[in-house]
mmCIF file of C-alpha atoms and ligand atoms in Angstrom:
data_model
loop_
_atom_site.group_PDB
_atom_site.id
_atom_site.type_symbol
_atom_site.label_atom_id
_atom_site.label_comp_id
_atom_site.label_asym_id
_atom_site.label_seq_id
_atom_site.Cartn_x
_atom_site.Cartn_y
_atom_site.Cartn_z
ATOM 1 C CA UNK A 1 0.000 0.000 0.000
ATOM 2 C CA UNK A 2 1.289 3.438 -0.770
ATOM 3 C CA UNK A 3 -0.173 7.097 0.590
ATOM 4 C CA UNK A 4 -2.746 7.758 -1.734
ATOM 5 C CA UNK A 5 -5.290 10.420 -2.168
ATOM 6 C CA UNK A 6 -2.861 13.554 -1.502
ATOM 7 C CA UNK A 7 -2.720 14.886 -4.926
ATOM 8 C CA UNK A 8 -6.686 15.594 -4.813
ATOM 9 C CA UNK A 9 -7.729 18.691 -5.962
ATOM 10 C CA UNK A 10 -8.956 20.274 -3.160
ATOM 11 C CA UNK A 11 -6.485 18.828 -0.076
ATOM 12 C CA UNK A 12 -4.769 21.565 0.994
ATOM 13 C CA UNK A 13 -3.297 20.597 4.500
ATOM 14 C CA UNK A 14 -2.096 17.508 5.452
ATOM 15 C CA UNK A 15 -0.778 17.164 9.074
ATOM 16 C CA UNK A 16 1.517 14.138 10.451
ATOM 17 C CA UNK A 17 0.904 12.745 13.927
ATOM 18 C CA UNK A 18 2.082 10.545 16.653
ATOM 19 C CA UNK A 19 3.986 9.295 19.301
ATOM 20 C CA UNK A 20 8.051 10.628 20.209
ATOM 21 C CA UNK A 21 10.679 9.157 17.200
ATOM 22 C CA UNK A 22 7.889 7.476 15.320
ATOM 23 C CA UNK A 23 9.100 8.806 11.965
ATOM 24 C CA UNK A 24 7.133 11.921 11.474
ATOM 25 C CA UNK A 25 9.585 14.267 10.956
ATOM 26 C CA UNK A 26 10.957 12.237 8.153
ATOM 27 C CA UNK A 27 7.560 10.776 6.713
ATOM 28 C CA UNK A 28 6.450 14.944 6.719
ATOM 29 C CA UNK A 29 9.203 15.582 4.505
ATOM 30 C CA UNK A 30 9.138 12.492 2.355
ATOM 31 C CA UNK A 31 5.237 13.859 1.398
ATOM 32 C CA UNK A 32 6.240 17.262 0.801
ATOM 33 C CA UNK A 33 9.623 15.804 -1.475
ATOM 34 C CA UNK A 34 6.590 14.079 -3.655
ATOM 35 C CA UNK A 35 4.061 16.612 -3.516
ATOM 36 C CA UNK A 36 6.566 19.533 -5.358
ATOM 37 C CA UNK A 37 6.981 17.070 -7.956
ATOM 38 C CA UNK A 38 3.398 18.881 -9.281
ATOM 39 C CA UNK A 39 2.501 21.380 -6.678
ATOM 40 C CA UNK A 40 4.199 24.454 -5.111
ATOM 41 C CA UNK A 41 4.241 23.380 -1.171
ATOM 42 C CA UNK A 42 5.501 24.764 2.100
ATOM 43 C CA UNK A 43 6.494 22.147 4.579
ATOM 44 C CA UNK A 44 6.119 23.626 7.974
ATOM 45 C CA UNK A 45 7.659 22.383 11.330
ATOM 46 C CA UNK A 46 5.334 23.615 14.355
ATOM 47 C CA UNK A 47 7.627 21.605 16.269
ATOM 48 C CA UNK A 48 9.859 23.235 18.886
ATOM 49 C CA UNK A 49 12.661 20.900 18.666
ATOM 50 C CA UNK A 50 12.500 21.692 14.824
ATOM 51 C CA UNK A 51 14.343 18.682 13.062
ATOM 52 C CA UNK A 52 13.328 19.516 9.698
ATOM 53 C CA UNK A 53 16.908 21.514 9.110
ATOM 54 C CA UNK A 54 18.678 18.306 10.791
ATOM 55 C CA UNK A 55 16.897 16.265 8.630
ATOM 56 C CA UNK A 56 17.214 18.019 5.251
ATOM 57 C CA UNK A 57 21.016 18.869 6.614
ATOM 58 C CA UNK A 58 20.304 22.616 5.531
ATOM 59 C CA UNK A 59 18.791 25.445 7.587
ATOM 60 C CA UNK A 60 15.391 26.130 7.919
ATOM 61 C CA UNK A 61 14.658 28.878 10.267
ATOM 62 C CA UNK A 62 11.185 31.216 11.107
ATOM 63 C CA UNK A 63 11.368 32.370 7.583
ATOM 64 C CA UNK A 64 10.085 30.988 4.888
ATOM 65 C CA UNK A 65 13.178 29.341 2.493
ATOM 66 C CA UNK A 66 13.366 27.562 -0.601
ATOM 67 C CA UNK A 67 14.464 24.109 -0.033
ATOM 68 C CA UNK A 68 18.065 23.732 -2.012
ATOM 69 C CA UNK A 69 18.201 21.338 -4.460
ATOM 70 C CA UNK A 70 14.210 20.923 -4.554
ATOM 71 C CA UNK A 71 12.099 22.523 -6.806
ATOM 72 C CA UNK A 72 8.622 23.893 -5.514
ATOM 73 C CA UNK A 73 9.336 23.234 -2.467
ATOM 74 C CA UNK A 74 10.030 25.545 0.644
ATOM 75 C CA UNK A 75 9.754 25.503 4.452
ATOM 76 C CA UNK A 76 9.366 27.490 7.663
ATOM 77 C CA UNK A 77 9.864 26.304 11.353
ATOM 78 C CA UNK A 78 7.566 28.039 13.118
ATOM 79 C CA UNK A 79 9.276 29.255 16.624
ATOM 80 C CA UNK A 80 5.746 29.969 18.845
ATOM 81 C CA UNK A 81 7.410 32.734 20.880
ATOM 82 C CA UNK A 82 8.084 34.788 18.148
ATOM 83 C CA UNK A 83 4.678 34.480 16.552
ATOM 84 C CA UNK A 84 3.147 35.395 19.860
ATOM 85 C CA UNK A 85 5.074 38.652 19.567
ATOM 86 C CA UNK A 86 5.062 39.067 16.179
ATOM 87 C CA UNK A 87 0.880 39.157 17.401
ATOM 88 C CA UNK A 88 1.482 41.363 20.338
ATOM 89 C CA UNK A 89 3.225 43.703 18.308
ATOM 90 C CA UNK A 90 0.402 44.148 15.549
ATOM 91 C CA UNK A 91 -2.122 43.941 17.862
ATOM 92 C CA UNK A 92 -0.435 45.525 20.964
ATOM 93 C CA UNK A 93 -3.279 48.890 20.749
ATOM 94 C CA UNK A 94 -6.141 46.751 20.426
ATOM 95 C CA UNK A 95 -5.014 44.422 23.178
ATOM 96 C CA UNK A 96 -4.101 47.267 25.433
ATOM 97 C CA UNK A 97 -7.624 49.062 24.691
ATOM 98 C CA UNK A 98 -9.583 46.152 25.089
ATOM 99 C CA UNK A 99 -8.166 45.866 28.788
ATOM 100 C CA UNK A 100 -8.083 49.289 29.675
ATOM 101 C CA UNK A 101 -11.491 49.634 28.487
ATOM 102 C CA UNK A 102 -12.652 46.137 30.694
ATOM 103 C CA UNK A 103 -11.044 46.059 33.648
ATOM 104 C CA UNK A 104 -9.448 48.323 36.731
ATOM 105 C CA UNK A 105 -5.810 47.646 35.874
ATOM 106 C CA UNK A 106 -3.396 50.268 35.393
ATOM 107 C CA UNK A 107 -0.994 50.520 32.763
ATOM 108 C CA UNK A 108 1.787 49.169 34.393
ATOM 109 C CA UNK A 109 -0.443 46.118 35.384
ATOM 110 C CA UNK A 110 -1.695 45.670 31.995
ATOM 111 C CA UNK A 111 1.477 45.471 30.960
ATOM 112 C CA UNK A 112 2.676 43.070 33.361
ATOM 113 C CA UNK A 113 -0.508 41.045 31.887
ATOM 114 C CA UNK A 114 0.443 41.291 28.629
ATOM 115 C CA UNK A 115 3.865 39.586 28.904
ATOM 116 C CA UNK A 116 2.439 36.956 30.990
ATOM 117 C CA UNK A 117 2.135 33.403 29.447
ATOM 118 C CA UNK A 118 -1.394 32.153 28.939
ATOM 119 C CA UNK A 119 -1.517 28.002 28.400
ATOM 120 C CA UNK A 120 -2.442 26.591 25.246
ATOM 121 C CA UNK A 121 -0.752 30.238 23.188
ATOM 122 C CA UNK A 122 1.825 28.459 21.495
ATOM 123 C CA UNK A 123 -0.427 26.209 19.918
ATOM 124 C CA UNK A 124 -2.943 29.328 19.043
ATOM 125 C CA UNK A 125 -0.509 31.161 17.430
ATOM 126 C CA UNK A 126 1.475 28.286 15.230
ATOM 127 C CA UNK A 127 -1.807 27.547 14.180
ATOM 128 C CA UNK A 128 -2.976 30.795 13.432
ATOM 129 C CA UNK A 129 0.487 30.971 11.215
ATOM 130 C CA UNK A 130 -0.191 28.017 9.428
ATOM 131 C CA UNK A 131 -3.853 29.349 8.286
ATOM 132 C CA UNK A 132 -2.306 33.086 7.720
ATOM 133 C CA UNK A 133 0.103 30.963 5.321
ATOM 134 C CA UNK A 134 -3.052 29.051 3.739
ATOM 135 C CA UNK A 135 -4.790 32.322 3.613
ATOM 136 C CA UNK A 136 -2.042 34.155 1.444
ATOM 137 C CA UNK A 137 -2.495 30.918 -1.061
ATOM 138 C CA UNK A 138 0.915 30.741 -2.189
ATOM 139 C CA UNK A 139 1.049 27.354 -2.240
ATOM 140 C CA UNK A 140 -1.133 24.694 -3.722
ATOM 141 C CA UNK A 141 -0.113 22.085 -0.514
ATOM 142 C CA UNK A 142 0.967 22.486 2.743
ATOM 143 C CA UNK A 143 2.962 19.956 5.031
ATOM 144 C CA UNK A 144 2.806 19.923 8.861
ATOM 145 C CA UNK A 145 5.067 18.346 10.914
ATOM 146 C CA UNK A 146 3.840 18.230 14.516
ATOM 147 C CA UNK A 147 5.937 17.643 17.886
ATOM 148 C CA UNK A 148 4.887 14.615 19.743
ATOM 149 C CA UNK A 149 0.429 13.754 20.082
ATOM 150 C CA UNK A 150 0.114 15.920 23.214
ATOM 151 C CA UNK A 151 1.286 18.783 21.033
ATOM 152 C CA UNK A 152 -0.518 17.975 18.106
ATOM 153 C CA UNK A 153 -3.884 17.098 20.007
ATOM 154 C CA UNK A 154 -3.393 20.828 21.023
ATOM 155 C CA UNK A 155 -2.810 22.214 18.008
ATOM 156 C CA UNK A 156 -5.727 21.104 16.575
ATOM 157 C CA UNK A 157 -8.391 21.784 19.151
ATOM 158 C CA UNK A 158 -6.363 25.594 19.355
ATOM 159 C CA UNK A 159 -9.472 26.793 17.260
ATOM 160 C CA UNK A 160 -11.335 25.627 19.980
ATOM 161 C CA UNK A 161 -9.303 27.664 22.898
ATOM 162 C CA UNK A 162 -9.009 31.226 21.128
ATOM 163 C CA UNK A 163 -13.053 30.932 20.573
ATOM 164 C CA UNK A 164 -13.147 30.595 24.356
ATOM 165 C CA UNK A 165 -10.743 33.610 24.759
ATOM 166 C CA UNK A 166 -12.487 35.828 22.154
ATOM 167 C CA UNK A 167 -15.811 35.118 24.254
ATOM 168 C CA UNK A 168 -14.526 35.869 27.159
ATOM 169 C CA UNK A 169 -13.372 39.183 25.992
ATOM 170 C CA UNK A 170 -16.610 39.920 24.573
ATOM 171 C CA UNK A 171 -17.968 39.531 27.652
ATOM 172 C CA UNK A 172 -16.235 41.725 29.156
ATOM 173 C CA UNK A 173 -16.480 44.086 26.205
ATOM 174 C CA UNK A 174 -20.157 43.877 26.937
ATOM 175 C CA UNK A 175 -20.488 45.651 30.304
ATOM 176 C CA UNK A 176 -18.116 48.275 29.008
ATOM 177 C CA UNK A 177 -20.375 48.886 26.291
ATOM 178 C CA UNK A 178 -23.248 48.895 28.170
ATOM 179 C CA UNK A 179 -21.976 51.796 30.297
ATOM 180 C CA UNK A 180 -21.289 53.671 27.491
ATOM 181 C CA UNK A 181 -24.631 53.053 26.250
ATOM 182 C CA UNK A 182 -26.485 53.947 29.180
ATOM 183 C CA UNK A 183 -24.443 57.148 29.980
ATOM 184 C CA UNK A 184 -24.412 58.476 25.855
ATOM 185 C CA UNK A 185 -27.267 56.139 24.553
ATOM 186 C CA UNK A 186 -24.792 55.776 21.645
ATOM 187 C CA UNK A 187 -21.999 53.210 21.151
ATOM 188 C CA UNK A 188 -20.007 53.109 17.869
ATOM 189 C CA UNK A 189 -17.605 49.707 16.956
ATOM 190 C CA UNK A 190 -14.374 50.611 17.605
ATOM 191 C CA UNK A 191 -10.704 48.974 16.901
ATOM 192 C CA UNK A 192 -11.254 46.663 20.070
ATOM 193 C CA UNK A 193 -14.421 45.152 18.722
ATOM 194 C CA UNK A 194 -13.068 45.179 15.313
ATOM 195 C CA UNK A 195 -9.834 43.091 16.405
ATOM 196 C CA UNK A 196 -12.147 40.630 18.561
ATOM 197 C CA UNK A 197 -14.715 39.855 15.207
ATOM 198 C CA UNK A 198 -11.593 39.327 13.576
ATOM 199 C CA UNK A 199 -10.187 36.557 15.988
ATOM 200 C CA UNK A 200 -13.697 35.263 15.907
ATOM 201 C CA UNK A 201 -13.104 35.140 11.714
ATOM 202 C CA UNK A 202 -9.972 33.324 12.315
ATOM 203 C CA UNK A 203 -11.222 30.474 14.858
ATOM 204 C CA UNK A 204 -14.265 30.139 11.895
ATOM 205 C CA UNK A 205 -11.268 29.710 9.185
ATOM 206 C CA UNK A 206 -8.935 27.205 11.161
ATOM 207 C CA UNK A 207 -12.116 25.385 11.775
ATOM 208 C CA UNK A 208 -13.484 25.097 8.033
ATOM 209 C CA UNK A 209 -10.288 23.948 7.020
ATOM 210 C CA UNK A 210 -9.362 21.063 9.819
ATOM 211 C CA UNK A 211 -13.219 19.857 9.700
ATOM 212 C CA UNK A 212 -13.006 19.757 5.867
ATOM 213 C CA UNK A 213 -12.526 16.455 5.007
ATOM 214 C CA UNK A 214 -11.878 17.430 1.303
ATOM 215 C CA UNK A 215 -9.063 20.303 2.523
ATOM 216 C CA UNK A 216 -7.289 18.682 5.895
ATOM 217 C CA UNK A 217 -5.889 14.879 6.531
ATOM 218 C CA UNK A 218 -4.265 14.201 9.691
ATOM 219 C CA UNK A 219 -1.841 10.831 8.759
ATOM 220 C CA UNK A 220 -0.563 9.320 11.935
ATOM 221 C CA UNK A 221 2.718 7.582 12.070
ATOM 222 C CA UNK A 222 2.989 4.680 14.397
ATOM 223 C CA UNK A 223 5.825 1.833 14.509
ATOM 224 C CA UNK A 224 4.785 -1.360 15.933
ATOM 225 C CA UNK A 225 5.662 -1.383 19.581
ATOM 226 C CA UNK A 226 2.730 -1.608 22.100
ATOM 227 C CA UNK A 227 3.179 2.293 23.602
ATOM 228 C CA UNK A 228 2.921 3.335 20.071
ATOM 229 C CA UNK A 229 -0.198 1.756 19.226
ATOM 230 C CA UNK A 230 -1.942 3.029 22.236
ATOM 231 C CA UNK A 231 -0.613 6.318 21.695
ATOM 232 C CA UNK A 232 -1.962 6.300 18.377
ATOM 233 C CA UNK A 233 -5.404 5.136 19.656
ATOM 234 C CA UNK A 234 -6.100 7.961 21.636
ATOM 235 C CA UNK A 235 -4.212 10.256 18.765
ATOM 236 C CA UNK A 236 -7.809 9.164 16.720
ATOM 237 C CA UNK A 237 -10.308 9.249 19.084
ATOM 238 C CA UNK A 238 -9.452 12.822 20.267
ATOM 239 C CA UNK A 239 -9.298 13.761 16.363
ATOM 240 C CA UNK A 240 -12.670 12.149 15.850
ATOM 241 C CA UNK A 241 -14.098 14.213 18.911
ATOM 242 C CA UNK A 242 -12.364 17.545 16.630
ATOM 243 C CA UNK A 243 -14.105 15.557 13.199
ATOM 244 C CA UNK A 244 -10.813 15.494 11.481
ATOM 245 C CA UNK A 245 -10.468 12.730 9.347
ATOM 246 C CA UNK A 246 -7.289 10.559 8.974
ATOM 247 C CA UNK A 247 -7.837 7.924 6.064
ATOM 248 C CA UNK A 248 -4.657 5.970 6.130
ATOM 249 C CA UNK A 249 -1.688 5.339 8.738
ATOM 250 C CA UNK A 250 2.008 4.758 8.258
ATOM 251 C CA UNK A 251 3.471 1.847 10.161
ATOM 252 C CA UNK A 252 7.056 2.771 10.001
ATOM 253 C CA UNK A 253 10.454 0.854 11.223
ATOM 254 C CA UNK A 254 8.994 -2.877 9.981
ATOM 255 C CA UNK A 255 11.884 -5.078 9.776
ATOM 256 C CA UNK A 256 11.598 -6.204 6.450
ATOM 257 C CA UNK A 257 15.293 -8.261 6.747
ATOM 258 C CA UNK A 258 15.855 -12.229 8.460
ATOM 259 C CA UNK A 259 19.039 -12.279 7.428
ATOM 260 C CA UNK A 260 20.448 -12.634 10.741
ATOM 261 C CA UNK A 261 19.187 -13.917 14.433
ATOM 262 C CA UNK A 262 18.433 -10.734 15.451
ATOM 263 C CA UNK A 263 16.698 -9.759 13.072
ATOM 264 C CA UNK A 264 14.217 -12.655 12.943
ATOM 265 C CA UNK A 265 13.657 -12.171 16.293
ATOM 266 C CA UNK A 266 12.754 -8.936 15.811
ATOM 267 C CA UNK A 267 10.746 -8.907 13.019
ATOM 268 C CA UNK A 268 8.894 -11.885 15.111
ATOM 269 C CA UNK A 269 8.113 -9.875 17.937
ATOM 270 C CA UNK A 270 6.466 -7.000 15.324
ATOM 271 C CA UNK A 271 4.186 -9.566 13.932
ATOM 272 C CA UNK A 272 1.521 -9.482 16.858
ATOM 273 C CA UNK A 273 1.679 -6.197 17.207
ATOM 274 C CA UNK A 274 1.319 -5.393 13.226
ATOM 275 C CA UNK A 275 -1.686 -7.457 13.471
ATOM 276 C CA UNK A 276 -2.555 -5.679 16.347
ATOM 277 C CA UNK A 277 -2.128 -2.472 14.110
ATOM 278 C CA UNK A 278 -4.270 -3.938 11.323
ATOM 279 C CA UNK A 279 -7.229 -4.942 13.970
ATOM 280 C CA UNK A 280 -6.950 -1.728 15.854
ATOM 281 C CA UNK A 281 -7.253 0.693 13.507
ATOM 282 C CA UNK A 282 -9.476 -1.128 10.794
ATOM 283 C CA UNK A 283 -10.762 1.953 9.219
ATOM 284 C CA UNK A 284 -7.748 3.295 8.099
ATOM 285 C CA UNK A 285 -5.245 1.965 5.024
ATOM 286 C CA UNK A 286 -1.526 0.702 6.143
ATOM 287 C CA UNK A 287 1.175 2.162 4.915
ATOM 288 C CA UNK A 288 4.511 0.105 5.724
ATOM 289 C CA UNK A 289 7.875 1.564 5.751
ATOM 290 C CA UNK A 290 10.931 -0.933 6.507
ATOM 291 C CA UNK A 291 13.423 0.293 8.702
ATOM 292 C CA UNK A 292 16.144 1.140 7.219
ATOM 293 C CA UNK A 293 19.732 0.120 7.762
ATOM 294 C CA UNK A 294 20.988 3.806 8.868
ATOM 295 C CA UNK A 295 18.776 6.817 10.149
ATOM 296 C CA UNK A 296 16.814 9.163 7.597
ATOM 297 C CA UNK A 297 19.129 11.630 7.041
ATOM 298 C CA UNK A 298 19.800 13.701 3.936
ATOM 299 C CA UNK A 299 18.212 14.291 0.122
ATOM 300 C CA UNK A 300 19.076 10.460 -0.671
ATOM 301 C CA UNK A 301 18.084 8.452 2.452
ATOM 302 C CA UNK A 302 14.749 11.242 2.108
ATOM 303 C CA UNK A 303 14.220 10.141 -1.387
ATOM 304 C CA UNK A 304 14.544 6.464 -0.568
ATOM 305 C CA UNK A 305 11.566 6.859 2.198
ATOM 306 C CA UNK A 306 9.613 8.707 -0.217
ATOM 307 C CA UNK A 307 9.711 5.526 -2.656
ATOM 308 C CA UNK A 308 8.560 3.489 0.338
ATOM 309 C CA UNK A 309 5.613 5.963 0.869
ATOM 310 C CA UNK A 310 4.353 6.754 -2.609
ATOM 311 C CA UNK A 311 6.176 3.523 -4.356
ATOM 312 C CA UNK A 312 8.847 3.373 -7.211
ATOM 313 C CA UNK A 313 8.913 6.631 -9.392
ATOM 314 C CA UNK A 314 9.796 4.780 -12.515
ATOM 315 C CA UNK A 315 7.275 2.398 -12.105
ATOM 316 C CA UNK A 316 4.583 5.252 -11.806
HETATM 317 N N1 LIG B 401 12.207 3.735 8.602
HETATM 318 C C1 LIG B 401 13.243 4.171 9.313
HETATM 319 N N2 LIG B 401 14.398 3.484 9.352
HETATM 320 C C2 LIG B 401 15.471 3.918 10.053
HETATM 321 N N3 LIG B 401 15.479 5.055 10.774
HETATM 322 C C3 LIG B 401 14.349 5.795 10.778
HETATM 323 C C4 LIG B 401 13.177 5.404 10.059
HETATM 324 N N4 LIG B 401 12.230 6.349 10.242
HETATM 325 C C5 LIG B 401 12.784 7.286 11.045
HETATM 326 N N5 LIG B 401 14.043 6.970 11.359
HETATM 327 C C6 LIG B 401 14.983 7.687 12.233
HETATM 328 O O1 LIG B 401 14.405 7.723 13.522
HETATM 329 C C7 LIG B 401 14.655 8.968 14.160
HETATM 330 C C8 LIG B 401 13.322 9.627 14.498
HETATM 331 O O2 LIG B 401 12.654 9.954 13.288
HETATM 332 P P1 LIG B 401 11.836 11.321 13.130
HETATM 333 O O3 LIG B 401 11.324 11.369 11.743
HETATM 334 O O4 LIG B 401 12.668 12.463 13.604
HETATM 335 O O5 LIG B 401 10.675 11.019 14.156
HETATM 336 P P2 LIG B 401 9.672 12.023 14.918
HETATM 337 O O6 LIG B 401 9.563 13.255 14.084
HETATM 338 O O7 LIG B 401 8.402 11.242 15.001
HETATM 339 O O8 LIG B 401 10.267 12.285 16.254
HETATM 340 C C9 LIG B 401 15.488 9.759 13.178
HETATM 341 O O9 LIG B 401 16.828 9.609 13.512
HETATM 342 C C10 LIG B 401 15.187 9.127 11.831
HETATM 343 O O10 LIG B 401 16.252 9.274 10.921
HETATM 344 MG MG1 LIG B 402 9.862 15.251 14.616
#
């Protein structure tokens, strides 16, 4: 079995999952490699450890770069902190206003508020990068490569979060406008409420997309080893809660070789749990990638994992 379906008109954003050193990193790449063949695509790393440079051994960075040596294809790591201020910076006024305006802090306290960390902002904001991104429609496909399921299982319900922050400011947008309706009987929109309908456009826009079945796949990437599996199970029940749809999963690091005792054994001891794999997760098609003799390092050893994903270019 090979990935299928990414080339579909339509599938925009394709997002790879899972457990710590599955292989997503390397299977995120491999996608995007065969996706520039016919599309212009933007691989994007929301993951702070940020292994896509180490991985195509050239840097990356929070810029948008062509990747050397690969046609239509270019990539961004997205660093959360700096698209938090990046945020703060464009919207510092608005943000400022809309808690001068809604509560008793003073300026120095706001602030103090402002630089404070607020759970759950990373995710907002790498999210909110990858849509801006979408939005500007320079590419036809874009590549995610997430940091470990906890991160990823925040990422996506992130749309979820800022629509419970934009409420909350409303709410407390709505007494101060109500005292300024009942002392001038007149309130006009301003820049606060104009910035919070905004936000409120952008959780509606991340959501379209993820829930989308025709514009968003989630692929997970499991190996088969027991934590992995069960990792992977809960990876696809909390994405079924979201109603994002994964239609195929790669089972990565199969030992495909007997040649030696160890080997045997191993590839033994993966049986049950391949099955396992295959009775698990009946809904979705496998993917197998062997494990290969040396890590996945490099244009080559990227290219060879690609073949394994999408099957034999010459034979295509
Ligand atoms: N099929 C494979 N065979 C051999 N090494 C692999 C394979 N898939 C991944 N690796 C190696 O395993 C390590 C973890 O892979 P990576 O793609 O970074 O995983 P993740 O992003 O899930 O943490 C890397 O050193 C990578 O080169
Ligand atoms: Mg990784």
């Amino acid at each position: 079995m090979a990935l299928a379906g990414l080339e579909n008109d339509g599938l925009i954003l394709i997002i790879f999952g899972g457990k710590g050193g599955v292989g997503k990193t390397s299977c995120a790449i491999a996608t995007a490699l065969e996706l520039s063949e016919n599309f212009k695509t933007l691989l994007i790393s929301t993951d702070p450890a940020h292994s896509i440079s180490d991985c195509l051994e050239q840097h990356i960075g929070f810029n948008v770069r062509e990747v050397s040596g690969i046609e239509n294809l270019a990539a961004i790591e997205v660093v959360a902190d700096e698209a938090l201020s990046g945020f703060k910076t464009e919207h510092q006024s608005e943000l400022k206003k809309l808690l001068e305006t809604s509560t008793n802090l003073d300026n120095e306290d706001i602030d103090e508020l402002l630089t404070l960390s607020i759970p759950g902002i990373d995710e907002v904001m790498s999210f909110k990068t990858i849509i801006d991104f979408i939005e500007e429609g320079q590419y036809n496909k874009y590549v995610v490569d997430t940091a470990p399921t906890g991160h990823a299982l925040r990422l996506i319900s992130s749309p979820k979060l800022l629509d419970e922050w934009v409420k909350v400011a409303a709410r407390m947008r709505w007494k101060y406008r109500y005292m300024i309706t009942s002392f001038s009987g007149n309130y006009q929109q301003d820049e606060v409420d104009s910035f919070l309908l905004s936000l409120k456009k952008t959780v509606k826009r991340i959501e379209n997309i993820l829930r989308d079945n025709t514009k968003c796949e989630f692929i997970p990437v499991c190996i088969p080893e027991a934590m992995a599996i069960m990792e992977t199970g809960r990876l696809l029940e909390e994405l079924g809660k979201s109603e994002i749809i994964s239609r195929q999963i790669i089972v990565n690091n199969v030992m495909a070789s007997e040649a030696c005792g160890f080997c045997k054994q191993r590839k033994a001891g993966q049986l049950k749990y391949i099955r396992q794999i295959d009775e698990t997760f009946t809904q979705l098609n496998k993917v197998e990638v062997p494990m290969f003799a040396e890590e996945i390092k490099g244009l080559e050893a990227l290219n060879q994992l690609r073949m394994c994903l999408f099957g034999d270019m010459e034979r295509r």
